[in-house]
Amino acid sequence: MSKSQMNSSPISKSVYKKRLLDLQVELVKLQRHFIAGNDKILILFEGRDAAGKDGVIKRIVQHLSPRETRVVALGKPSDREQSSWYFQRYVPHLPAAGEMVLFNRSWYNRAGVERVMGFCSLPEYEEFMGSVVEFEDMLVRSGVKMMKYYLDISRQEQEKRLQARKSDPLKQWKISPIDAKAMEFWQDYSLARDEMLARTHTVAAPWTIVHADDKRQARLNVISDILTRLRYDGKDQTLVQPDTRVVLAYDRENFDNNRLAS
């Protein structure tokens, strides 16, 4: 567990539920605003297997209108998609005016799982890393409000969660062949993460780090951070201040590497 994760305080279930409901009310206010203003909101969630992406996204969209809110979690690409421009399969899912789209893993699969597991070649990886910044710059220039979150967990926490999946009949759908390799390739994933963050963190599309060993704190603080970043009418400023021990801006120049699980 990182130093920052050790310094954040766990909260009771009752306090968590109350704070979550208050933040979800704020999300409804936000949705009303971005629908009226024809805003396009795009949120990417990345992280290791079992980092908590599903849980965070579920709490964000729980009470939002499904017509203007979409969750995108693409599976293995087809043969046709593999032969297409890499970003082509993602483009149709981008938000239109008045929509919020959340990617549960995104084009950054190429910088993480595909890179570590050998599902792409080195030239394909380098082509992605060389073009993703330009791709995201184009999205932002077109008016997309984009946020990128990397959920970081410790090795011990990942192992515990992956083991829990095996014994929970309601989580069997989450088990994949990749899970078995998560611990074996832990260090490789760490190196891939570090390179991805350093090379794709930009002013237009910066990365935000989430210390996610504590699921409740991660969920509350990601929602708070989203609400802080976006303008909407009637915002309750007392509710939307994230704990910077849990959610913090990535800084490739001054970032203390001990604050990421290694």
PDB file of C-alpha atoms in Angstrom:
ATOM      1  CA  MET A   1       0.000   0.000   0.000  1.00  0.00           C
ATOM      2  CA  SER A   2       1.272   3.474  -0.825  1.00  0.00           C
ATOM      3  CA  LYS A   3       2.008   6.157   1.743  1.00  0.00           C
ATOM      4  CA  SER A   4      -0.999   8.159   0.619  1.00  0.00           C
ATOM      5  CA  GLN A   5      -3.302   5.174   0.905  1.00  0.00           C
ATOM      6  CA  MET A   6      -2.135   4.543   4.453  1.00  0.00           C
ATOM      7  CA  ASN A   7      -2.901   8.137   5.398  1.00  0.00           C
ATOM      8  CA  SER A   8      -6.518   8.159   4.176  1.00  0.00           C
ATOM      9  CA  SER A   9      -9.084   7.188   6.780  1.00  0.00           C
ATOM     10  CA  PRO A  10     -11.667   4.422   6.267  1.00  0.00           C
ATOM     11  CA  ILE A  11     -15.300   5.430   6.698  1.00  0.00           C
ATOM     12  CA  SER A  12     -18.285   3.548   8.054  1.00  0.00           C
ATOM     13  CA  LYS A  13     -20.924   2.077   5.752  1.00  0.00           C
ATOM     14  CA  SER A  14     -23.585   4.501   6.993  1.00  0.00           C
ATOM     15  CA  VAL A  15     -21.415   7.577   6.429  1.00  0.00           C
ATOM     16  CA  TYR A  16     -20.410   6.245   3.024  1.00  0.00           C
ATOM     17  CA  LYS A  17     -24.014   5.735   1.930  1.00  0.00           C
ATOM     18  CA  LYS A  18     -25.025   9.236   3.052  1.00  0.00           C
ATOM     19  CA  ARG A  19     -22.096  10.913   1.298  1.00  0.00           C
ATOM     20  CA  LEU A  20     -22.620   8.843  -1.834  1.00  0.00           C
ATOM     21  CA  LEU A  21     -26.278   9.829  -2.059  1.00  0.00           C
ATOM     22  CA  ASP A  22     -25.406  13.510  -1.619  1.00  0.00           C
ATOM     23  CA  LEU A  23     -22.816  13.278  -4.403  1.00  0.00           C
ATOM     24  CA  GLN A  24     -25.221  11.440  -6.682  1.00  0.00           C
ATOM     25  CA  VAL A  25     -27.685  14.315  -6.251  1.00  0.00           C
ATOM     26  CA  GLU A  26     -24.895  16.613  -7.439  1.00  0.00           C
ATOM     27  CA  LEU A  27     -24.328  14.341 -10.447  1.00  0.00           C
ATOM     28  CA  VAL A  28     -27.995  14.734 -11.392  1.00  0.00           C
ATOM     29  CA  LYS A  29     -27.553  18.513 -11.223  1.00  0.00           C
ATOM     30  CA  LEU A  30     -24.489  18.153 -13.445  1.00  0.00           C
ATOM     31  CA  GLN A  31     -26.402  16.072 -15.967  1.00  0.00           C
ATOM     32  CA  ARG A  32     -29.206  18.595 -16.160  1.00  0.00           C
ATOM     33  CA  HIS A  33     -26.592  21.253 -16.911  1.00  0.00           C
ATOM     34  CA  PHE A  34     -24.651  19.382 -19.599  1.00  0.00           C
ATOM     35  CA  ILE A  35     -27.825  18.298 -21.368  1.00  0.00           C
ATOM     36  CA  ALA A  36     -29.077  21.885 -21.485  1.00  0.00           C
ATOM     37  CA  GLY A  37     -25.675  23.158 -22.601  1.00  0.00           C
ATOM     38  CA  ASN A  38     -25.044  20.398 -25.177  1.00  0.00           C
ATOM     39  CA  ASP A  39     -21.746  19.571 -23.501  1.00  0.00           C
ATOM     40  CA  LYS A  40     -19.816  16.433 -24.466  1.00  0.00           C
ATOM     41  CA  ILE A  41     -18.238  14.695 -21.466  1.00  0.00           C
ATOM     42  CA  LEU A  42     -15.783  11.812 -21.803  1.00  0.00           C
ATOM     43  CA  ILE A  43     -14.296   9.985 -18.803  1.00  0.00           C
ATOM     44  CA  LEU A  44     -11.672   7.241 -19.156  1.00  0.00           C
ATOM     45  CA  PHE A  45     -11.010   4.737 -16.375  1.00  0.00           C
ATOM     46  CA  GLU A  46      -7.830   2.690 -16.433  1.00  0.00           C
ATOM     47  CA  GLY A  47      -6.101   0.513 -13.864  1.00  0.00           C
ATOM     48  CA  ARG A  48      -5.049  -3.022 -13.095  1.00  0.00           C
ATOM     49  CA  ASP A  49      -7.521  -5.900 -12.984  1.00  0.00           C
ATOM     50  CA  ALA A  50      -9.689  -5.610  -9.844  1.00  0.00           C
ATOM     51  CA  ALA A  51      -8.729  -1.969  -9.284  1.00  0.00           C
ATOM     52  CA  GLY A  52     -12.391  -1.038  -8.814  1.00  0.00           C
ATOM     53  CA  LYS A  53     -13.295   0.529 -12.154  1.00  0.00           C
ATOM     54  CA  ASP A  54     -16.650  -1.282 -12.333  1.00  0.00           C
ATOM     55  CA  GLY A  55     -17.639  -0.131  -8.850  1.00  0.00           C
ATOM     56  CA  VAL A  56     -16.738   3.518  -9.424  1.00  0.00           C
ATOM     57  CA  ILE A  57     -18.589   3.656 -12.738  1.00  0.00           C
ATOM     58  CA  LYS A  58     -21.655   1.923 -11.291  1.00  0.00           C
ATOM     59  CA  ARG A  59     -21.988   4.586  -8.575  1.00  0.00           C
ATOM     60  CA  ILE A  60     -21.539   7.429 -11.069  1.00  0.00           C
ATOM     61  CA  VAL A  61     -24.273   6.305 -13.460  1.00  0.00           C
ATOM     62  CA  GLN A  62     -26.653   4.771 -10.892  1.00  0.00           C
ATOM     63  CA  HIS A  63     -29.176   7.620 -10.884  1.00  0.00           C
ATOM     64  CA  LEU A  64     -28.388   9.320 -14.190  1.00  0.00           C
ATOM     65  CA  SER A  65     -30.583   9.251 -17.278  1.00  0.00           C
ATOM     66  CA  PRO A  66     -29.568   6.251 -19.425  1.00  0.00           C
ATOM     67  CA  ARG A  67     -30.484   8.145 -22.590  1.00  0.00           C
ATOM     68  CA  GLU A  68     -27.695  10.652 -22.041  1.00  0.00           C
ATOM     69  CA  THR A  69     -25.264   8.399 -20.176  1.00  0.00           C
ATOM     70  CA  ARG A  70     -23.357   5.512 -21.735  1.00  0.00           C
ATOM     71  CA  VAL A  71     -20.800   3.068 -20.348  1.00  0.00           C
ATOM     72  CA  VAL A  72     -18.432   1.582 -22.914  1.00  0.00           C
ATOM     73  CA  ALA A  73     -16.550  -1.628 -22.113  1.00  0.00           C
ATOM     74  CA  LEU A  74     -15.359  -3.116 -25.394  1.00  0.00           C
ATOM     75  CA  GLY A  75     -14.383  -6.760 -25.673  1.00  0.00           C
ATOM     76  CA  LYS A  76     -11.731  -8.425 -27.771  1.00  0.00           C
ATOM     77  CA  PRO A  77     -11.478  -6.769 -31.211  1.00  0.00           C
ATOM     78  CA  SER A  78     -12.770  -8.657 -34.234  1.00  0.00           C
ATOM     79  CA  ASP A  79     -10.519  -9.570 -37.150  1.00  0.00           C
ATOM     80  CA  ARG A  80     -11.897  -6.577 -39.046  1.00  0.00           C
ATOM     81  CA  GLU A  81     -11.246  -4.227 -36.120  1.00  0.00           C
ATOM     82  CA  GLN A  82      -7.708  -5.553 -35.779  1.00  0.00           C
ATOM     83  CA  SER A  83      -7.054  -4.613 -39.398  1.00  0.00           C
ATOM     84  CA  SER A  84      -8.544  -1.117 -39.025  1.00  0.00           C
ATOM     85  CA  TRP A  85      -7.055   2.116 -37.734  1.00  0.00           C
ATOM     86  CA  TYR A  86      -6.542   1.462 -34.034  1.00  0.00           C
ATOM     87  CA  PHE A  87      -8.816   4.244 -32.776  1.00  0.00           C
ATOM     88  CA  GLN A  88     -11.574   3.403 -35.270  1.00  0.00           C
ATOM     89  CA  ARG A  89     -13.470   1.024 -32.968  1.00  0.00           C
ATOM     90  CA  TYR A  90     -13.599   3.661 -30.233  1.00  0.00           C
ATOM     91  CA  VAL A  91     -14.717   6.649 -32.313  1.00  0.00           C
ATOM     92  CA  PRO A  92     -18.385   5.568 -32.724  1.00  0.00           C
ATOM     93  CA  HIS A  93     -18.744   5.503 -28.946  1.00  0.00           C
ATOM     94  CA  LEU A  94     -17.546   9.065 -28.330  1.00  0.00           C
ATOM     95  CA  PRO A  95     -20.111  11.456 -26.788  1.00  0.00           C
ATOM     96  CA  ALA A  96     -22.436  13.579 -28.858  1.00  0.00           C
ATOM     97  CA  ALA A  97     -23.855  16.863 -27.565  1.00  0.00           C
ATOM     98  CA  GLY A  98     -25.603  16.450 -24.226  1.00  0.00           C
ATOM     99  CA  GLU A  99     -24.004  13.087 -23.450  1.00  0.00           C
ATOM    100  CA  MET A 100     -21.655  11.667 -20.862  1.00  0.00           C
ATOM    101  CA  VAL A 101     -19.645   8.591 -21.897  1.00  0.00           C
ATOM    102  CA  LEU A 102     -17.548   6.541 -19.492  1.00  0.00           C
ATOM    103  CA  PHE A 103     -14.966   4.110 -20.856  1.00  0.00           C
ATOM    104  CA  ASN A 104     -14.275   1.101 -18.635  1.00  0.00           C
ATOM    105  CA  ARG A 105     -10.846   0.641 -20.168  1.00  0.00           C
ATOM    106  CA  SER A 106     -10.229   2.559 -23.349  1.00  0.00           C
ATOM    107  CA  TRP A 107      -7.709   2.899 -26.151  1.00  0.00           C
ATOM    108  CA  TYR A 108      -5.092   2.697 -23.402  1.00  0.00           C
ATOM    109  CA  ASN A 109      -5.489  -1.089 -23.549  1.00  0.00           C
ATOM    110  CA  ARG A 110      -2.658  -0.889 -26.044  1.00  0.00           C
ATOM    111  CA  ALA A 111      -0.365   0.744 -23.490  1.00  0.00           C
ATOM    112  CA  GLY A 112      -1.280  -1.748 -20.747  1.00  0.00           C
ATOM    113  CA  VAL A 113      -2.687  -5.234 -21.306  1.00  0.00           C
ATOM    114  CA  GLU A 114      -1.743  -5.465 -24.992  1.00  0.00           C
ATOM    115  CA  ARG A 115       1.788  -4.263 -24.317  1.00  0.00           C
ATOM    116  CA  VAL A 116       2.418  -6.551 -21.339  1.00  0.00           C
ATOM    117  CA  MET A 117       0.719  -9.657 -22.728  1.00  0.00           C
ATOM    118  CA  GLY A 118       2.220  -9.348 -26.200  1.00  0.00           C
ATOM    119  CA  PHE A 119      -1.116  -8.776 -27.957  1.00  0.00           C
ATOM    120  CA  CYS A 120       0.454  -6.021 -30.049  1.00  0.00           C
ATOM    121  CA  SER A 121       3.856  -5.633 -31.688  1.00  0.00           C
ATOM    122  CA  LEU A 122       6.444  -3.085 -30.607  1.00  0.00           C
ATOM    123  CA  PRO A 123       5.853  -0.995 -33.781  1.00  0.00           C
ATOM    124  CA  GLU A 124       2.088  -1.043 -33.084  1.00  0.00           C
ATOM    125  CA  TYR A 125       2.736   0.059 -29.511  1.00  0.00           C
ATOM    126  CA  GLU A 126       5.054   2.875 -30.575  1.00  0.00           C
ATOM    127  CA  GLU A 127       2.587   4.007 -33.247  1.00  0.00           C
ATOM    128  CA  PHE A 128      -0.099   4.234 -30.572  1.00  0.00           C
ATOM    129  CA  MET A 129       2.105   6.113 -28.132  1.00  0.00           C
ATOM    130  CA  GLY A 130       3.113   8.504 -30.873  1.00  0.00           C
ATOM    131  CA  SER A 131      -0.430   9.253 -32.027  1.00  0.00           C
ATOM    132  CA  VAL A 132      -2.630   9.103 -28.897  1.00  0.00           C
ATOM    133  CA  VAL A 133      -1.674  12.596 -27.716  1.00  0.00           C
ATOM    134  CA  GLU A 134      -2.636  14.077 -31.087  1.00  0.00           C
ATOM    135  CA  PHE A 135      -5.877  12.058 -31.108  1.00  0.00           C
ATOM    136  CA  GLU A 136      -6.844  13.361 -27.664  1.00  0.00           C
ATOM    137  CA  ASP A 137      -5.846  16.913 -28.591  1.00  0.00           C
ATOM    138  CA  MET A 138      -8.276  16.731 -31.508  1.00  0.00           C
ATOM    139  CA  LEU A 139     -11.059  15.539 -29.226  1.00  0.00           C
ATOM    140  CA  VAL A 140     -10.478  18.355 -26.759  1.00  0.00           C
ATOM    141  CA  ARG A 141     -10.269  20.968 -29.538  1.00  0.00           C
ATOM    142  CA  SER A 142     -13.600  19.701 -30.863  1.00  0.00           C
ATOM    143  CA  GLY A 143     -15.221  20.535 -27.533  1.00  0.00           C
ATOM    144  CA  VAL A 144     -15.033  17.217 -25.669  1.00  0.00           C
ATOM    145  CA  LYS A 145     -14.504  17.664 -21.933  1.00  0.00           C
ATOM    146  CA  MET A 146     -12.174  14.751 -21.188  1.00  0.00           C
ATOM    147  CA  MET A 147     -10.960  13.301 -17.897  1.00  0.00           C
ATOM    148  CA  LYS A 148      -8.550  10.383 -17.482  1.00  0.00           C
ATOM    149  CA  TYR A 149      -8.370   8.421 -14.208  1.00  0.00           C
ATOM    150  CA  TYR A 150      -5.848   5.732 -13.320  1.00  0.00           C
ATOM    151  CA  LEU A 151      -6.978   3.600 -10.368  1.00  0.00           C
ATOM    152  CA  ASP A 152      -3.901   2.347  -8.527  1.00  0.00           C
ATOM    153  CA  ILE A 153      -3.968  -0.544  -6.034  1.00  0.00           C
ATOM    154  CA  SER A 154      -1.330  -2.389  -4.072  1.00  0.00           C
ATOM    155  CA  ARG A 155      -0.167  -5.877  -4.962  1.00  0.00           C
ATOM    156  CA  GLN A 156      -1.652  -7.286  -1.761  1.00  0.00           C
ATOM    157  CA  GLU A 157      -5.041  -5.712  -2.442  1.00  0.00           C
ATOM    158  CA  GLN A 158      -5.157  -6.948  -6.025  1.00  0.00           C
ATOM    159  CA  GLU A 159      -4.336 -10.480  -4.940  1.00  0.00           C
ATOM    160  CA  LYS A 160      -7.060 -10.376  -2.277  1.00  0.00           C
ATOM    161  CA  ARG A 161      -9.685  -9.124  -4.741  1.00  0.00           C
ATOM    162  CA  LEU A 162      -8.774 -11.624  -7.436  1.00  0.00           C
ATOM    163  CA  GLN A 163      -9.044 -14.466  -4.908  1.00  0.00           C
ATOM    164  CA  ALA A 164     -12.429 -13.151  -3.747  1.00  0.00           C
ATOM    165  CA  ARG A 165     -13.744 -13.300  -7.321  1.00  0.00           C
ATOM    166  CA  LYS A 166     -13.139 -17.031  -7.456  1.00  0.00           C
ATOM    167  CA  SER A 167     -15.380 -17.735  -4.470  1.00  0.00           C
ATOM    168  CA  ASP A 168     -18.167 -15.254  -5.257  1.00  0.00           C
ATOM    169  CA  PRO A 169     -20.825 -16.748  -7.573  1.00  0.00           C
ATOM    170  CA  LEU A 170     -22.014 -13.240  -8.494  1.00  0.00           C
ATOM    171  CA  LYS A 171     -18.577 -12.230  -9.781  1.00  0.00           C
ATOM    172  CA  GLN A 172     -17.819 -15.210 -11.985  1.00  0.00           C
ATOM    173  CA  TRP A 173     -18.317 -13.068 -15.092  1.00  0.00           C
ATOM    174  CA  LYS A 174     -15.333 -10.964 -14.036  1.00  0.00           C
ATOM    175  CA  ILE A 175     -12.903 -13.892 -14.124  1.00  0.00           C
ATOM    176  CA  SER A 176     -10.744 -14.015 -17.247  1.00  0.00           C
ATOM    177  CA  PRO A 177      -7.560 -15.781 -18.386  1.00  0.00           C
ATOM    178  CA  ILE A 178      -5.772 -12.445 -17.945  1.00  0.00           C
ATOM    179  CA  ASP A 179      -6.480 -12.566 -14.191  1.00  0.00           C
ATOM    180  CA  ALA A 180      -4.155 -15.533 -13.824  1.00  0.00           C
ATOM    181  CA  LYS A 181      -1.311 -13.465 -15.264  1.00  0.00           C
ATOM    182  CA  ALA A 182      -1.955 -10.311 -13.211  1.00  0.00           C
ATOM    183  CA  MET A 183       0.277 -11.276 -10.318  1.00  0.00           C
ATOM    184  CA  GLU A 184       2.895 -13.023 -12.460  1.00  0.00           C
ATOM    185  CA  PHE A 185       3.371  -9.886 -14.556  1.00  0.00           C
ATOM    186  CA  TRP A 186       2.936  -7.363 -11.726  1.00  0.00           C
ATOM    187  CA  GLN A 187       6.242  -5.589 -12.337  1.00  0.00           C
ATOM    188  CA  ASP A 188       5.712  -5.497 -16.097  1.00  0.00           C
ATOM    189  CA  TYR A 189       2.342  -3.817 -15.563  1.00  0.00           C
ATOM    190  CA  SER A 190       4.008  -1.309 -13.208  1.00  0.00           C
ATOM    191  CA  LEU A 191       6.588  -0.394 -15.848  1.00  0.00           C
ATOM    192  CA  ALA A 192       3.925  -0.146 -18.561  1.00  0.00           C
ATOM    193  CA  ARG A 193       1.813   2.090 -16.305  1.00  0.00           C
ATOM    194  CA  ASP A 194       4.726   4.398 -15.560  1.00  0.00           C
ATOM    195  CA  GLU A 195       5.601   4.793 -19.233  1.00  0.00           C
ATOM    196  CA  MET A 196       1.970   5.337 -20.216  1.00  0.00           C
ATOM    197  CA  LEU A 197       1.464   8.067 -17.640  1.00  0.00           C
ATOM    198  CA  ALA A 198       4.734   9.829 -18.457  1.00  0.00           C
ATOM    199  CA  ARG A 199       4.230   9.822 -22.231  1.00  0.00           C
ATOM    200  CA  THR A 200       0.497  10.568 -22.427  1.00  0.00           C
ATOM    201  CA  HIS A 201       0.010  13.114 -19.635  1.00  0.00           C
ATOM    202  CA  THR A 202      -0.638  16.463 -21.336  1.00  0.00           C
ATOM    203  CA  VAL A 203      -2.064  19.852 -20.506  1.00  0.00           C
ATOM    204  CA  ALA A 204      -5.069  19.140 -22.732  1.00  0.00           C
ATOM    205  CA  ALA A 205      -5.675  15.628 -21.383  1.00  0.00           C
ATOM    206  CA  PRO A 206      -3.954  15.161 -18.005  1.00  0.00           C
ATOM    207  CA  TRP A 207      -3.977  11.999 -15.897  1.00  0.00           C
ATOM    208  CA  THR A 208      -5.455  11.873 -12.400  1.00  0.00           C
ATOM    209  CA  ILE A 209      -4.240   9.181  -9.986  1.00  0.00           C
ATOM    210  CA  VAL A 210      -6.695   7.435  -7.649  1.00  0.00           C
ATOM    211  CA  HIS A 211      -5.411   5.437  -4.683  1.00  0.00           C
ATOM    212  CA  ALA A 212      -8.040   2.716  -4.740  1.00  0.00           C
ATOM    213  CA  ASP A 213      -7.208   0.187  -2.013  1.00  0.00           C
ATOM    214  CA  ASP A 214     -10.173   1.608  -0.077  1.00  0.00           C
ATOM    215  CA  LYS A 215     -13.122   1.151  -2.440  1.00  0.00           C
ATOM    216  CA  ARG A 216     -15.448   3.507  -0.588  1.00  0.00           C
ATOM    217  CA  GLN A 217     -12.952   6.340  -0.476  1.00  0.00           C
ATOM    218  CA  ALA A 218     -12.066   5.827  -4.136  1.00  0.00           C
ATOM    219  CA  ARG A 219     -15.691   6.003  -5.266  1.00  0.00           C
ATOM    220  CA  LEU A 220     -16.552   9.086  -3.244  1.00  0.00           C
ATOM    221  CA  ASN A 221     -13.437  10.975  -4.212  1.00  0.00           C
ATOM    222  CA  VAL A 222     -13.582  10.214  -7.927  1.00  0.00           C
ATOM    223  CA  ILE A 223     -17.149  11.536  -8.020  1.00  0.00           C
ATOM    224  CA  SER A 224     -16.081  14.595  -6.027  1.00  0.00           C
ATOM    225  CA  ASP A 225     -13.202  15.211  -8.426  1.00  0.00           C
ATOM    226  CA  ILE A 226     -15.456  14.997 -11.482  1.00  0.00           C
ATOM    227  CA  LEU A 227     -17.900  17.438  -9.924  1.00  0.00           C
ATOM    228  CA  THR A 228     -15.068  19.812  -9.023  1.00  0.00           C
ATOM    229  CA  ARG A 229     -13.760  19.890 -12.590  1.00  0.00           C
ATOM    230  CA  LEU A 230     -17.071  20.576 -14.338  1.00  0.00           C
ATOM    231  CA  ARG A 231     -19.238  23.664 -14.098  1.00  0.00           C
ATOM    232  CA  TYR A 232     -22.947  23.344 -13.311  1.00  0.00           C
ATOM    233  CA  ASP A 233     -25.639  25.360 -11.617  1.00  0.00           C
ATOM    234  CA  GLY A 234     -26.396  24.881  -7.910  1.00  0.00           C
ATOM    235  CA  LYS A 235     -23.122  23.178  -7.040  1.00  0.00           C
ATOM    236  CA  ASP A 236     -22.730  22.465  -3.307  1.00  0.00           C
ATOM    237  CA  GLN A 237     -19.091  23.395  -2.797  1.00  0.00           C
ATOM    238  CA  THR A 238     -19.036  21.756   0.640  1.00  0.00           C
ATOM    239  CA  LEU A 239     -19.614  18.346  -0.948  1.00  0.00           C
ATOM    240  CA  VAL A 240     -17.320  18.347  -3.939  1.00  0.00           C
ATOM    241  CA  GLN A 241     -13.862  18.814  -2.470  1.00  0.00           C
ATOM    242  CA  PRO A 242     -11.903  15.582  -3.078  1.00  0.00           C
ATOM    243  CA  ASP A 243      -9.345  14.287  -0.599  1.00  0.00           C
ATOM    244  CA  THR A 244      -5.979  14.834  -2.291  1.00  0.00           C
ATOM    245  CA  ARG A 245      -4.544  11.880  -0.412  1.00  0.00           C
ATOM    246  CA  VAL A 246      -6.899   9.701  -2.469  1.00  0.00           C
ATOM    247  CA  VAL A 247      -7.247  11.575  -5.787  1.00  0.00           C
ATOM    248  CA  LEU A 248      -4.377  13.693  -7.044  1.00  0.00           C
ATOM    249  CA  ALA A 249      -3.011  15.123 -10.255  1.00  0.00           C
ATOM    250  CA  TYR A 250      -0.190  13.208 -11.881  1.00  0.00           C
ATOM    251  CA  ASP A 251       3.028  15.222 -12.177  1.00  0.00           C
ATOM    252  CA  ARG A 252       5.728  13.569 -14.237  1.00  0.00           C
ATOM    253  CA  GLU A 253       8.350  16.125 -13.195  1.00  0.00           C
ATOM    254  CA  ASN A 254       7.892  16.016  -9.434  1.00  0.00           C
ATOM    255  CA  PHE A 255       5.808  12.909  -8.771  1.00  0.00           C
ATOM    256  CA  ASP A 256       7.097  10.775  -5.902  1.00  0.00           C
ATOM    257  CA  ASN A 257       7.228   7.235  -7.325  1.00  0.00           C
ATOM    258  CA  ASN A 258       6.539   5.809  -3.865  1.00  0.00           C
ATOM    259  CA  ARG A 259       2.994   7.115  -4.202  1.00  0.00           C
ATOM    260  CA  LEU A 260       2.269   4.515  -6.876  1.00  0.00           C
ATOM    261  CA  ALA A 261       2.217   0.790  -6.140  1.00  0.00           C
ATOM    262  CA  SER A 262       5.421  -0.775  -7.446  1.00  0.00           C
TER     263      SER A 262
END
